[in-house]
């Protein structure tokens, strides 16, 4: 049986990728953000997960507005990033774990979640930036199973369905006949709005409530509608549904080991959390 060691949530702002490429981590603007990560690196070093289930949203790179699946799971041998329109910062590809991907797809469909399956998938900053933050450099020590959530084209999935799919993913991992150690990542958020009259909107108070709730009351977030989340967290702050899905996959006793929060990074309330899962 594969084991879920814990979950990590982090924002995935593209400017972070540029800051890493330009080695700006210790600049005053960036330091309070990057200083959040060493405790997470220590935990990853100590526990050495084999696989990361990386729950994120695509922003128009793999899926454009002509066809957007609500939930999709990658089942490729490896995943490449591509230019998102502001110049490609090439990074080595990310190895997949097709056996675990297919097991997840079969298991969640059997549980009533009719996900789209992707044997080929290019990945954007929602995937690449968190990977570079958690495993800096060009090493690829974990295999990835990407799970992609539509937070771009309305109607978006209901938050309670995201929590339920997360639980189905947790169940699927625990029934995988392997001895893999798995970490589940939820990327995106926290509050931000990139367009319209409220562009620049950040809600520190709501972010703090979400961070507390993600530990021991995920239903509190799940009971919001998407429109509630847009109102409270901003149009793109709805990405917190990926945090919720991550939390759903932690089926054991959940302990918060670390958090960091810093505003603003670009237009966003940048959050980081490390949760341990014990069975
Ligand atoms: C920003 C944040 C995001 O989550 C994103 O996908 C793109 C941009 C930002 O704050 O700049
Ligand atoms: Fe985003």
Coordinates of C-alpha atoms and ligand atoms in Angstrom, one line a residue:
X1 CA 0.0 0.0 0.0
X2 CA 1.3 3.4 -0.9
X3 CA 1.4 5.9 2.0
X4 CA 0.6 9.6 2.0
X5 CA 3.1 11.3 4.2
X6 CA 1.6 14.8 4.1
X7 CA 0.5 17.7 2.1
X8 CA 2.1 21.0 1.0
X9 CA 0.3 24.0 -0.3
X10 CA 2.0 26.9 -2.0
X11 CA 1.2 29.9 -4.2
X12 CA 2.4 29.5 -7.8
X13 CA 2.9 33.2 -8.9
X14 CA 4.9 33.3 -12.2
X15 CA 7.1 36.1 -10.9
X16 CA 8.6 33.6 -8.4
X17 CA 10.0 31.6 -11.4
X18 CA 11.6 34.8 -12.7
X19 CA 13.0 35.6 -9.2
X20 CA 14.5 32.1 -9.0
X21 CA 16.0 32.4 -12.5
X22 CA 17.6 35.8 -11.6
X23 CA 18.7 34.6 -8.1
X24 CA 16.8 37.3 -6.3
X25 CA 15.9 35.1 -3.3
X26 CA 17.8 37.3 -0.8
X27 CA 16.6 40.6 -2.1
X28 CA 14.5 42.5 0.5
X29 CA 11.3 42.1 -1.6
X30 CA 11.7 38.4 -1.9
X31 CA 13.4 37.3 1.3
X32 CA 10.3 37.1 3.5
X33 CA 8.7 34.8 0.9
X34 CA 11.7 32.5 0.2
X35 CA 12.6 32.3 3.9
X36 CA 9.4 30.3 4.4
X37 CA 10.7 27.3 2.4
X38 CA 13.7 25.8 4.3
X39 CA 11.6 24.0 6.9
X40 CA 9.7 22.4 4.1
X41 CA 13.0 21.4 2.4
X42 CA 14.2 19.9 5.7
X43 CA 11.0 17.8 6.0
X44 CA 11.3 16.6 2.3
X45 CA 14.9 15.7 3.0
X46 CA 14.0 13.8 6.1
X47 CA 11.1 11.9 4.5
X48 CA 12.2 11.5 0.9
X49 CA 8.9 11.0 -0.8
X50 CA 9.0 9.0 -4.1
X51 CA 5.9 10.6 -5.7
X52 CA 4.1 14.0 -5.6
X53 CA 0.5 14.3 -6.6
X54 CA 0.5 17.8 -7.9
X55 CA -2.9 19.5 -7.8
X56 CA -2.9 22.7 -9.7
X57 CA -4.8 24.7 -12.3
X58 CA -3.8 25.3 -15.9
X59 CA -4.0 28.9 -17.0
X60 CA -4.6 28.5 -20.7
X61 CA -1.4 26.6 -21.8
X62 CA -2.5 23.0 -22.1
X63 CA -6.3 23.8 -22.2
X64 CA -7.5 26.9 -23.9
X65 CA -11.0 28.3 -23.8
X66 CA -12.3 26.0 -26.6
X67 CA -12.1 22.9 -24.4
X68 CA -11.5 23.0 -20.6
X69 CA -12.0 19.8 -18.6
X70 CA -13.3 20.4 -15.1
X71 CA -11.0 17.8 -13.6
X72 CA -8.1 16.1 -15.4
X73 CA -5.4 13.7 -14.4
X74 CA -2.1 13.3 -16.3
X75 CA -0.9 9.8 -17.2
X76 CA 2.3 10.6 -19.2
X77 CA 5.9 9.3 -18.9
X78 CA 7.0 12.9 -18.4
X79 CA 5.8 16.5 -18.5
X80 CA 7.3 19.5 -20.2
X81 CA 6.7 23.2 -19.7
X82 CA 6.3 25.6 -22.6
X83 CA 6.3 29.3 -23.2
X84 CA 3.2 30.9 -21.6
X85 CA 3.7 34.1 -23.6
X86 CA 6.3 35.9 -21.7
X87 CA 9.3 33.9 -22.8
X88 CA 10.2 30.3 -22.0
X89 CA 12.6 29.7 -19.2
X90 CA 13.5 26.2 -20.1
X91 CA 13.7 23.6 -17.3
X92 CA 14.3 19.9 -17.6
X93 CA 11.1 17.7 -17.9
X94 CA 9.4 16.3 -14.9
X95 CA 9.1 12.5 -14.7
X96 CA 5.6 11.0 -14.4
X97 CA 4.4 7.8 -12.7
X98 CA 1.9 6.4 -15.3
X99 CA 1.0 3.3 -13.2
X100 CA -0.1 5.4 -10.3
X101 CA -1.8 7.8 -12.6
X102 CA -3.9 5.1 -14.2
X103 CA -4.7 3.6 -10.8
X104 CA -5.9 7.0 -9.6
X105 CA -8.0 7.5 -12.8
X106 CA -9.6 4.1 -12.5
X107 CA -10.3 4.5 -8.8
X108 CA -11.8 8.0 -8.9
X109 CA -14.0 7.1 -11.9
X110 CA -15.2 4.1 -10.0
X111 CA -16.0 6.5 -7.1
X112 CA -18.1 8.6 -9.5
X113 CA -15.7 11.4 -10.5
X114 CA -15.6 11.3 -14.3
X115 CA -12.2 12.9 -14.8
X116 CA -10.5 13.5 -18.2
X117 CA -7.4 11.4 -18.8
X118 CA -4.4 13.1 -20.4
X119 CA -1.6 11.0 -21.9
X120 CA 0.1 14.1 -23.0
X121 CA 0.1 17.3 -21.1
X122 CA 2.2 20.5 -21.1
X123 CA 2.5 22.1 -17.7
X124 CA 2.5 25.8 -16.8
X125 CA 3.6 28.0 -13.8
X126 CA 0.9 26.4 -11.7
X127 CA 3.0 23.2 -11.7
X128 CA 6.5 24.4 -12.5
X129 CA 6.9 27.2 -9.9
X130 CA 5.8 25.0 -6.9
X131 CA 8.2 22.2 -8.1
X132 CA 11.1 24.7 -8.3
X133 CA 10.2 26.1 -4.9
X134 CA 10.1 22.6 -3.2
X135 CA 12.9 20.9 -5.1
X136 CA 15.2 23.8 -6.2
X137 CA 17.4 23.4 -9.3
X138 CA 17.3 20.8 -12.0
X139 CA 17.0 17.6 -9.8
X140 CA 13.8 15.7 -10.2
X141 CA 13.8 13.5 -7.1
X142 CA 10.1 12.7 -7.2
X143 CA 7.8 11.4 -9.9
X144 CA 4.7 13.4 -10.5
X145 CA 1.0 12.7 -11.0
X146 CA -0.6 15.9 -12.1
X147 CA -4.2 16.6 -11.2
X148 CA -5.6 19.7 -13.0
X149 CA -8.7 21.7 -11.8
X150 CA -10.5 24.2 -13.9
X151 CA -10.4 27.6 -12.1
X152 CA -10.3 29.6 -15.4
X153 CA -13.6 29.2 -17.3
X154 CA -16.9 29.3 -15.4
X155 CA -18.7 27.3 -14.3
X156 CA -16.0 26.1 -11.9
X157 CA -16.3 22.9 -9.9
X158 CA -18.1 23.3 -6.5
X159 CA -15.6 23.5 -3.6
X160 CA -17.3 20.6 -1.8
X161 CA -16.8 18.4 -4.9
X162 CA -13.1 19.4 -4.8
X163 CA -12.8 18.2 -1.2
X164 CA -14.7 15.0 -2.1
X165 CA -12.4 14.3 -5.1
X166 CA -9.4 14.9 -2.9
X167 CA -10.8 12.2 -0.5
X168 CA -11.3 9.8 -3.5
X169 CA -7.6 10.5 -4.5
X170 CA -6.5 9.7 -0.9
X171 CA -8.4 6.5 -1.0
X172 CA -7.0 5.6 -4.4
X173 CA -3.4 6.2 -3.3
X174 CA -3.9 4.0 -0.2
X175 CA -5.2 1.2 -2.4
X176 CA -2.2 1.3 -4.8
X177 CA -0.2 -2.0 -4.6
X178 CA 3.2 -0.3 -4.2
X179 CA 5.3 0.9 -1.3
X180 CA 5.6 4.5 -2.7
X181 CA 5.8 7.4 -0.2
X182 CA 3.6 10.1 -1.5
X183 CA 3.3 13.8 -0.8
X184 CA 0.2 15.8 -2.1
X185 CA 0.7 19.3 -3.3
X186 CA -2.1 21.9 -3.7
X187 CA -0.9 25.0 -5.6
X188 CA -2.3 28.4 -6.2
X189 CA -4.0 31.1 -4.1
X190 CA -4.2 32.7 -1.8
X191 CA -6.4 35.8 -2.4
X192 CA -5.8 37.6 -5.6
X193 CA -7.6 39.2 -8.5
X194 CA -5.8 40.0 -11.7
X195 CA -8.5 41.7 -13.7
X196 CA -11.5 43.9 -13.6
X197 CA -12.5 46.6 -11.2
X198 CA -11.1 44.8 -8.2
X199 CA -7.7 44.1 -9.8
X200 CA -5.1 44.0 -7.0
X201 CA -7.7 42.8 -4.4
X202 CA -6.1 40.9 -1.5
X203 CA -7.9 39.7 1.7
X204 CA -5.5 39.0 4.5
X205 CA -8.2 38.1 7.0
X206 CA -9.9 35.6 4.7
X207 CA -6.5 34.0 3.9
X208 CA -5.8 33.6 7.6
X209 CA -9.2 31.9 8.1
X210 CA -8.5 29.6 5.2
X211 CA -5.1 28.6 6.5
X212 CA -6.7 27.7 9.9
X213 CA -9.6 25.8 8.2
X214 CA -7.3 23.8 5.9
X215 CA -5.8 22.2 9.0
X216 CA -8.9 21.0 10.9
X217 CA -12.1 22.3 9.3
X218 CA -11.8 22.0 5.5
X219 CA -15.6 21.8 5.4
X220 CA -15.7 25.4 6.3
X221 CA -14.1 26.3 3.0
X222 CA -16.0 23.6 1.1
X223 CA -19.3 25.1 2.3
X224 CA -18.6 28.3 0.4
X225 CA -19.9 28.6 -3.1
X226 CA -17.6 29.6 -5.9
X227 CA -19.2 33.0 -5.9
X228 CA -18.5 33.4 -2.2
X229 CA -14.9 32.5 -2.8
X230 CA -14.7 35.0 -5.7
X231 CA -16.1 37.7 -3.4
X232 CA -13.9 36.9 -0.4
X233 CA -10.7 35.8 -2.1
X234 CA -10.8 37.5 -5.6
X235 CA -11.6 36.1 -9.0
X236 CA -8.3 34.1 -9.1
X237 CA -8.3 33.5 -5.3
X238 CA -10.7 30.6 -6.1
X239 CA -7.5 28.6 -6.7
X240 CA -7.8 27.8 -3.0
X241 CA -10.0 24.9 -4.2
X242 CA -6.7 23.1 -5.0
X243 CA -5.7 23.5 -1.4
X244 CA -9.0 22.0 -0.4
X245 CA -8.5 19.0 -2.8
X246 CA -5.0 18.4 -1.3
X247 CA -6.5 18.5 2.2
X248 CA -9.1 15.9 1.2
X249 CA -6.4 13.4 0.2
X250 CA -5.1 13.4 3.8
X251 CA -7.3 10.8 5.4
X252 CA -5.3 10.3 8.6
X253 CA -4.6 12.6 11.6
X254 CA -3.4 15.9 10.2
X255 CA -0.9 18.1 12.0
X256 CA 0.3 21.5 10.9
X257 CA 4.1 21.6 10.9
X258 CA 4.8 24.9 9.3
X259 CA 3.2 27.9 7.6
X260 CA 4.3 31.2 6.1
X261 CA 2.3 34.1 4.7
X262 CA 3.5 37.2 3.0
X263 CA 1.8 40.0 1.0
X264 CA 2.1 41.1 -1.6
X265 CA 4.1 38.9 -3.9
X266 CA 3.1 40.4 -7.3
X267 CA -0.7 40.7 -6.9
X268 CA -1.2 37.9 -4.5
X269 CA -1.3 36.9 -0.8
X270 CA 1.4 34.2 -0.9
X271 CA 0.8 31.3 1.4
X272 CA 2.8 28.2 2.3
X273 CA 1.7 25.3 4.6
X274 CA 3.1 21.9 5.5
X275 CA 0.8 19.3 6.9
X276 CA 1.7 15.9 8.2
X277 CA -0.6 12.9 7.7
X278 CA -0.4 10.0 10.2
X279 CA -2.5 6.9 9.9
Ligands
LIG1 C1 -0.3 35.9 -10.3 C2 -0.9 34.9 -9.5 C3 -1.3 33.7 -10.1 O1 -1.9 32.7 -9.3 C4 -1.2 33.5 -11.4 O2 -1.6 32.3 -11.9 C5 -0.7 34.5 -12.3 C6 -0.2 35.7 -11.7 C7 0.2 37.2 -9.8 O3 0.0 37.6 -8.6 O4 0.9 37.9 -10.5
LIG2 FE1 -2.7 31.1 -10.7

